[in-house]
Every structure is written in structure tokens, then in C-alpha cells.
mmCIF file with all atom_site columns, C-alpha atoms in Angstrom:
data_model
loop_
_atom_site.group_PDB
_atom_site.id
_atom_site.type_symbol
_atom_site.label_atom_id
_atom_site.label_alt_id
_atom_site.label_comp_id
_atom_site.label_asym_id
_atom_site.label_entity_id
_atom_site.label_seq_id
_atom_site.pdbx_PDB_ins_code
_atom_site.Cartn_x
_atom_site.Cartn_y
_atom_site.Cartn_z
_atom_site.occupancy
_atom_site.B_iso_or_equiv
_atom_site.pdbx_formal_charge
_atom_site.auth_seq_id
_atom_site.auth_comp_id
_atom_site.auth_asym_id
_atom_site.auth_atom_id
_atom_site.pdbx_PDB_model_num
ATOM 1   C CA . UNK W 1 1   ? -0.081 -0.019  -0.080  1.00 59.00 ? 636 UNK W CA 1
ATOM 2   C CA . UNK W 1 2   ? 2.786  2.357   1.115   1.00 57.00 ? 637 UNK W CA 1
ATOM 3   C CA . UNK W 1 3   ? 4.458  1.831   -2.183  1.00 63.00 ? 638 UNK W CA 1
ATOM 4   C CA . UNK W 1 4   ? 1.622  2.508   -4.349  1.00 65.00 ? 639 UNK W CA 1
ATOM 5   C CA . UNK W 1 5   ? 0.646  5.790   -2.282  1.00 60.00 ? 640 UNK W CA 1
ATOM 6   C CA . UNK W 1 6   ? 4.337  6.716   -2.892  1.00 63.00 ? 641 UNK W CA 1
ATOM 7   C CA . UNK W 1 7   ? 3.965  5.719   -6.884  1.00 61.00 ? 642 UNK W CA 1
ATOM 8   C CA . UNK W 1 8   ? 0.737  8.035   -7.179  1.00 60.00 ? 643 UNK W CA 1
ATOM 9   C CA . UNK W 1 9   ? 2.667  10.847  -5.612  1.00 60.00 ? 644 UNK W CA 1
ATOM 10  C CA . UNK W 1 10  ? 5.517  10.654  -7.701  1.00 62.00 ? 645 UNK W CA 1
ATOM 11  C CA . UNK W 1 11  ? 3.039  10.562  -10.844 1.00 62.00 ? 646 UNK W CA 1
ATOM 12  C CA . UNK W 1 12  ? 1.213  13.542  -9.784  1.00 58.00 ? 647 UNK W CA 1
ATOM 13  C CA . UNK W 1 13  ? 4.328  15.419  -8.857  1.00 58.00 ? 648 UNK W CA 1
ATOM 14  C CA . UNK W 1 14  ? 5.412  14.541  -12.445 1.00 54.00 ? 649 UNK W CA 1
ATOM 15  C CA . UNK W 1 15  ? 2.322  16.028  -14.161 1.00 54.00 ? 650 UNK W CA 1
ATOM 16  C CA . UNK W 1 16  ? 2.983  19.316  -11.892 1.00 46.00 ? 651 UNK W CA 1
ATOM 17  C CA . UNK W 1 17  ? 6.497  19.251  -13.187 1.00 52.00 ? 652 UNK W CA 1
ATOM 18  C CA . UNK W 1 18  ? 5.575  18.409  -16.807 1.00 55.00 ? 653 UNK W CA 1
ATOM 19  C CA . UNK W 1 19  ? 9.045  17.888  -17.958 1.00 66.00 ? 654 UNK W CA 1
ATOM 20  C CA . UNK W 1 20  ? 9.716  16.612  -21.633 1.00 77.00 ? 655 UNK W CA 1
ATOM 21  C CA . UNK W 1 21  ? 10.738 13.251  -22.467 1.00 86.00 ? 656 UNK W CA 1
ATOM 22  C CA . UNK W 1 22  ? 13.940 13.602  -24.805 1.00 88.00 ? 657 UNK W CA 1
ATOM 23  C CA . UNK W 1 23  ? 16.798 11.581  -25.792 1.00 90.00 ? 658 UNK W CA 1
ATOM 24  C CA . UNK W 1 24  ? 19.209 13.760  -23.709 1.00 89.00 ? 659 UNK W CA 1
ATOM 25  C CA . UNK W 1 25  ? 16.863 12.946  -20.735 1.00 90.00 ? 660 UNK W CA 1
ATOM 26  C CA . UNK W 1 26  ? 17.638 9.239   -21.351 1.00 92.00 ? 661 UNK W CA 1
ATOM 27  C CA . UNK W 1 27  ? 20.734 8.573   -22.499 1.00 93.00 ? 662 UNK W CA 1
ATOM 28  C CA . UNK W 1 28  ? 23.039 6.905   -19.790 1.00 95.00 ? 663 UNK W CA 1
ATOM 29  C CA . UNK W 1 29  ? 21.965 3.803   -17.346 1.00 96.00 ? 664 UNK W CA 1
ATOM 30  C CA . UNK W 1 30  ? 18.943 3.214   -15.595 1.00 96.00 ? 665 UNK W CA 1
ATOM 31  C CA . UNK W 1 31  ? 18.287 0.521   -12.583 1.00 95.00 ? 666 UNK W CA 1
ATOM 32  C CA . UNK W 1 32  ? 15.324 -1.250  -11.228 1.00 94.00 ? 667 UNK W CA 1
ATOM 33  C CA . UNK W 1 33  ? 17.382 -2.048  -8.503  1.00 92.00 ? 668 UNK W CA 1
ATOM 34  C CA . UNK W 1 34  ? 16.852 -5.918  -8.976  1.00 89.00 ? 669 UNK W CA 1
ATOM 35  C CA . UNK W 1 35  ? 13.212 -5.301  -9.442  1.00 89.00 ? 670 UNK W CA 1
ATOM 36  C CA . UNK W 1 36  ? 12.547 -5.647  -12.857 1.00 88.00 ? 671 UNK W CA 1
ATOM 37  C CA . UNK W 1 37  ? 14.948 -5.348  -16.035 1.00 90.00 ? 672 UNK W CA 1
ATOM 38  C CA . UNK W 1 38  ? 18.422 -3.149  -16.211 1.00 94.00 ? 673 UNK W CA 1
ATOM 39  C CA . UNK W 1 39  ? 18.694 -0.189  -19.199 1.00 95.00 ? 674 UNK W CA 1
ATOM 40  C CA . UNK W 1 40  ? 20.920 1.531   -21.089 1.00 95.00 ? 675 UNK W CA 1
ATOM 41  C CA . UNK W 1 41  ? 20.024 3.972   -23.329 1.00 96.00 ? 676 UNK W CA 1
ATOM 42  C CA . UNK W 1 42  ? 22.339 5.585   -25.960 1.00 96.00 ? 677 UNK W CA 1
ATOM 43  C CA . UNK W 1 43  ? 22.022 8.914   -27.334 1.00 94.00 ? 678 UNK W CA 1
ATOM 44  C CA . UNK W 1 44  ? 22.637 8.727   -31.717 1.00 93.00 ? 679 UNK W CA 1
ATOM 45  C CA . UNK W 1 45  ? 22.369 11.962  -33.110 1.00 88.00 ? 680 UNK W CA 1
ATOM 46  C CA . UNK W 1 46  ? 19.836 14.375  -32.301 1.00 83.00 ? 681 UNK W CA 1
ATOM 47  C CA . UNK W 1 47  ? 16.649 12.100  -32.218 1.00 82.00 ? 682 UNK W CA 1
ATOM 48  C CA . UNK W 1 48  ? 17.676 8.524   -32.429 1.00 90.00 ? 683 UNK W CA 1
ATOM 49  C CA . UNK W 1 49  ? 18.417 5.770   -29.468 1.00 93.00 ? 684 UNK W CA 1
ATOM 50  C CA . UNK W 1 50  ? 19.987 3.051   -29.098 1.00 96.00 ? 685 UNK W CA 1
ATOM 51  C CA . UNK W 1 51  ? 18.363 0.723   -26.278 1.00 96.00 ? 686 UNK W CA 1
ATOM 52  C CA . UNK W 1 52  ? 19.713 -2.359  -24.509 1.00 96.00 ? 687 UNK W CA 1
ATOM 53  C CA . UNK W 1 53  ? 17.539 -4.414  -21.762 1.00 95.00 ? 688 UNK W CA 1
ATOM 54  C CA . UNK W 1 54  ? 18.349 -7.259  -19.649 1.00 92.00 ? 689 UNK W CA 1
ATOM 55  C CA . UNK W 1 55  ? 17.039 -8.713  -17.151 1.00 88.00 ? 690 UNK W CA 1
ATOM 56  C CA . UNK W 1 56  ? 18.193 -10.012 -13.839 1.00 85.00 ? 691 UNK W CA 1
ATOM 57  C CA . UNK W 1 57  ? 19.666 -13.342 -15.077 1.00 87.00 ? 692 UNK W CA 1
ATOM 58  C CA . UNK W 1 58  ? 21.877 -10.866 -17.659 1.00 87.00 ? 693 UNK W CA 1
ATOM 59  C CA . UNK W 1 59  ? 19.512 -12.270 -21.050 1.00 92.00 ? 694 UNK W CA 1
ATOM 60  C CA . UNK W 1 60  ? 19.337 -8.965  -23.551 1.00 95.00 ? 695 UNK W CA 1
ATOM 61  C CA . UNK W 1 61  ? 15.888 -7.873  -24.248 1.00 95.00 ? 696 UNK W CA 1
ATOM 62  C CA . UNK W 1 62  ? 14.961 -7.876  -27.969 1.00 96.00 ? 697 UNK W CA 1
ATOM 63  C CA . UNK W 1 63  ? 13.708 -4.103  -28.340 1.00 96.00 ? 698 UNK W CA 1
ATOM 64  C CA . UNK W 1 64  ? 10.853 -4.334  -31.056 1.00 97.00 ? 699 UNK W CA 1
ATOM 65  C CA . UNK W 1 65  ? 10.560 -0.746  -31.185 1.00 96.00 ? 700 UNK W CA 1
ATOM 66  C CA . UNK W 1 66  ? 9.970  2.644   -29.404 1.00 96.00 ? 701 UNK W CA 1
ATOM 67  C CA . UNK W 1 67  ? 8.552  5.497   -29.337 1.00 94.00 ? 702 UNK W CA 1
ATOM 68  C CA . UNK W 1 68  ? 8.720  9.003   -27.302 1.00 91.00 ? 703 UNK W CA 1
ATOM 69  C CA . UNK W 1 69  ? 6.183  11.658  -27.472 1.00 86.00 ? 704 UNK W CA 1
ATOM 70  C CA . UNK W 1 70  ? 6.082  14.597  -25.021 1.00 78.00 ? 705 UNK W CA 1
ATOM 71  C CA . UNK W 1 71  ? 6.712  13.155  -21.411 1.00 81.00 ? 706 UNK W CA 1
ATOM 72  C CA . UNK W 1 72  ? 6.669  9.714   -22.245 1.00 91.00 ? 707 UNK W CA 1
ATOM 73  C CA . UNK W 1 73  ? 8.248  6.589   -23.904 1.00 94.00 ? 708 UNK W CA 1
ATOM 74  C CA . UNK W 1 74  ? 6.963  3.741   -24.916 1.00 96.00 ? 709 UNK W CA 1
ATOM 75  C CA . UNK W 1 75  ? 9.026  0.527   -25.260 1.00 96.00 ? 710 UNK W CA 1
ATOM 76  C CA . UNK W 1 76  ? 8.324  -2.554  -26.504 1.00 96.00 ? 711 UNK W CA 1
ATOM 77  C CA . UNK W 1 77  ? 10.573 -5.321  -25.861 1.00 95.00 ? 712 UNK W CA 1
ATOM 78  C CA . UNK W 1 78  ? 10.294 -9.546  -26.248 1.00 93.00 ? 713 UNK W CA 1
ATOM 79  C CA . UNK W 1 79  ? 12.278 -11.707 -24.014 1.00 89.00 ? 714 UNK W CA 1
ATOM 80  C CA . UNK W 1 80  ? 11.801 -16.310 -24.802 1.00 88.00 ? 715 UNK W CA 1
ATOM 81  C CA . UNK W 1 81  ? 8.587  -14.946 -26.550 1.00 88.00 ? 716 UNK W CA 1
ATOM 82  C CA . UNK W 1 82  ? 6.881  -13.034 -24.022 1.00 87.00 ? 717 UNK W CA 1
ATOM 83  C CA . UNK W 1 83  ? 6.221  -9.567  -25.280 1.00 91.00 ? 718 UNK W CA 1
ATOM 84  C CA . UNK W 1 84  ? 5.931  -6.575  -22.677 1.00 90.00 ? 719 UNK W CA 1
ATOM 85  C CA . UNK W 1 85  ? 5.344  -2.648  -23.620 1.00 93.00 ? 720 UNK W CA 1
ATOM 86  C CA . UNK W 1 86  ? 6.784  -0.325  -20.972 1.00 94.00 ? 721 UNK W CA 1
ATOM 87  C CA . UNK W 1 87  ? 4.992  3.543   -20.783 1.00 95.00 ? 722 UNK W CA 1
ATOM 88  C CA . UNK W 1 88  ? 7.897  5.338   -19.216 1.00 95.00 ? 723 UNK W CA 1
ATOM 89  C CA . UNK W 1 89  ? 7.200  8.580   -17.317 1.00 93.00 ? 724 UNK W CA 1
ATOM 90  C CA . UNK W 1 90  ? 9.661  11.279  -16.022 1.00 90.00 ? 725 UNK W CA 1
ATOM 91  C CA . UNK W 1 91  ? 9.476  11.755  -12.405 1.00 88.00 ? 726 UNK W CA 1
ATOM 92  C CA . UNK W 1 92  ? 12.591 13.630  -11.756 1.00 87.00 ? 727 UNK W CA 1
ATOM 93  C CA . UNK W 1 93  ? 15.599 14.365  -13.337 1.00 87.00 ? 728 UNK W CA 1
ATOM 94  C CA . UNK W 1 94  ? 17.280 10.935  -12.395 1.00 92.00 ? 729 UNK W CA 1
ATOM 95  C CA . UNK W 1 95  ? 13.890 8.850   -11.892 1.00 93.00 ? 730 UNK W CA 1
ATOM 96  C CA . UNK W 1 96  ? 11.306 7.765   -14.162 1.00 94.00 ? 731 UNK W CA 1
ATOM 97  C CA . UNK W 1 97  ? 8.685  5.273   -13.569 1.00 95.00 ? 732 UNK W CA 1
ATOM 98  C CA . UNK W 1 98  ? 7.504  2.268   -15.880 1.00 94.00 ? 733 UNK W CA 1
ATOM 99  C CA . UNK W 1 99  ? 3.631  1.189   -15.942 1.00 93.00 ? 734 UNK W CA 1
ATOM 100 C CA . UNK W 1 100 ? 4.162  -2.678  -17.478 1.00 89.00 ? 735 UNK W CA 1
ATOM 101 C CA . UNK W 1 101 ? 2.066  -3.941  -20.020 1.00 86.00 ? 736 UNK W CA 1
ATOM 102 C CA . UNK W 1 102 ? 2.381  -7.757  -20.496 1.00 79.00 ? 737 UNK W CA 1
ATOM 103 C CA . UNK W 1 103 ? 1.345  -10.887 -18.178 1.00 77.00 ? 738 UNK W CA 1
ATOM 104 C CA . UNK W 1 104 ? 2.939  -9.790  -15.579 1.00 75.00 ? 739 UNK W CA 1
ATOM 105 C CA . UNK W 1 105 ? 1.822  -6.252  -15.268 1.00 80.00 ? 740 UNK W CA 1
ATOM 106 C CA . UNK W 1 106 ? 3.096  -3.848  -12.578 1.00 85.00 ? 741 UNK W CA 1
ATOM 107 C CA . UNK W 1 107 ? 4.955  -0.181  -12.132 1.00 91.00 ? 742 UNK W CA 1
ATOM 108 C CA . UNK W 1 108 ? 8.478  0.015   -11.665 1.00 93.00 ? 743 UNK W CA 1
ATOM 109 C CA . UNK W 1 109 ? 10.450 2.851   -10.875 1.00 94.00 ? 744 UNK W CA 1
ATOM 110 C CA . UNK W 1 110 ? 14.160 3.178   -12.384 1.00 95.00 ? 745 UNK W CA 1
ATOM 111 C CA . UNK W 1 111 ? 16.967 5.587   -11.093 1.00 96.00 ? 746 UNK W CA 1
ATOM 112 C CA . UNK W 1 112 ? 19.988 6.973   -13.198 1.00 95.00 ? 747 UNK W CA 1
ATOM 113 C CA . UNK W 1 113 ? 23.155 5.065   -12.410 1.00 94.00 ? 748 UNK W CA 1
ATOM 114 C CA . UNK W 1 114 ? 25.267 8.278   -12.068 1.00 85.00 ? 749 UNK W CA 1
ATOM 115 C CA . UNK W 1 115 ? 29.043 7.368   -12.961 1.00 71.00 ? 750 UNK W CA 1
#
């Protein structure tokens, strides 16, 4: 319950801030702290991303496609014939939340890995 309230608070805060999702914002390594996948976004050119996503066992997901619009990033991925769609929303400069649509839906908070 506390996690859901925290997530709701973070989503409402995000709406207030209305930060725009860009390749510059995403560029770097992101972690779910072991709750889900780890993601690396690499900016290529002005508007293109190379996305590498891997699960807890280190197996790489196949990225089927992605789309950025205003303050959301939608990524469609597959691993072992299991497909998912993740809708990422900005929380703050180093945090975003993913709404996972799949056979195992849920919300995952991702933090930027600062080197």
C-alpha cells in the first residue's frame, strides 16, 4: 500500500513538473534495483536512441520498437516469446516510472546510475 501511495504521489508530482521526455534526458544507464530489467539508452544523433535492456539473469531483451511523445517513452520488448510494453514517465531528473503492460503487469521505478 505504501508503495502504491508513493507511486501515486510521484505521478502527480510529475504532472506538475511536466518535464519533456527527450533523448538527452534518457541517455545513460538506468536501474530498477533488481526489481525488473536494467536499461541503457545511448543517444545516436539528435533524435535516435539505441536501447539495451536485460533481465536479472543478464539475458538481453529484443527491442521491437520505441516511441517518444512529450513526457512519455513507450518501449515494446520481447524475451523468450514473452512480449511487454513499458510506458516510462519522468518523475525527476534522475527518476522515472515504468507502467508495464504484459502477462505480469505492474509499476517499476527506475533510477539513473550516476558514474
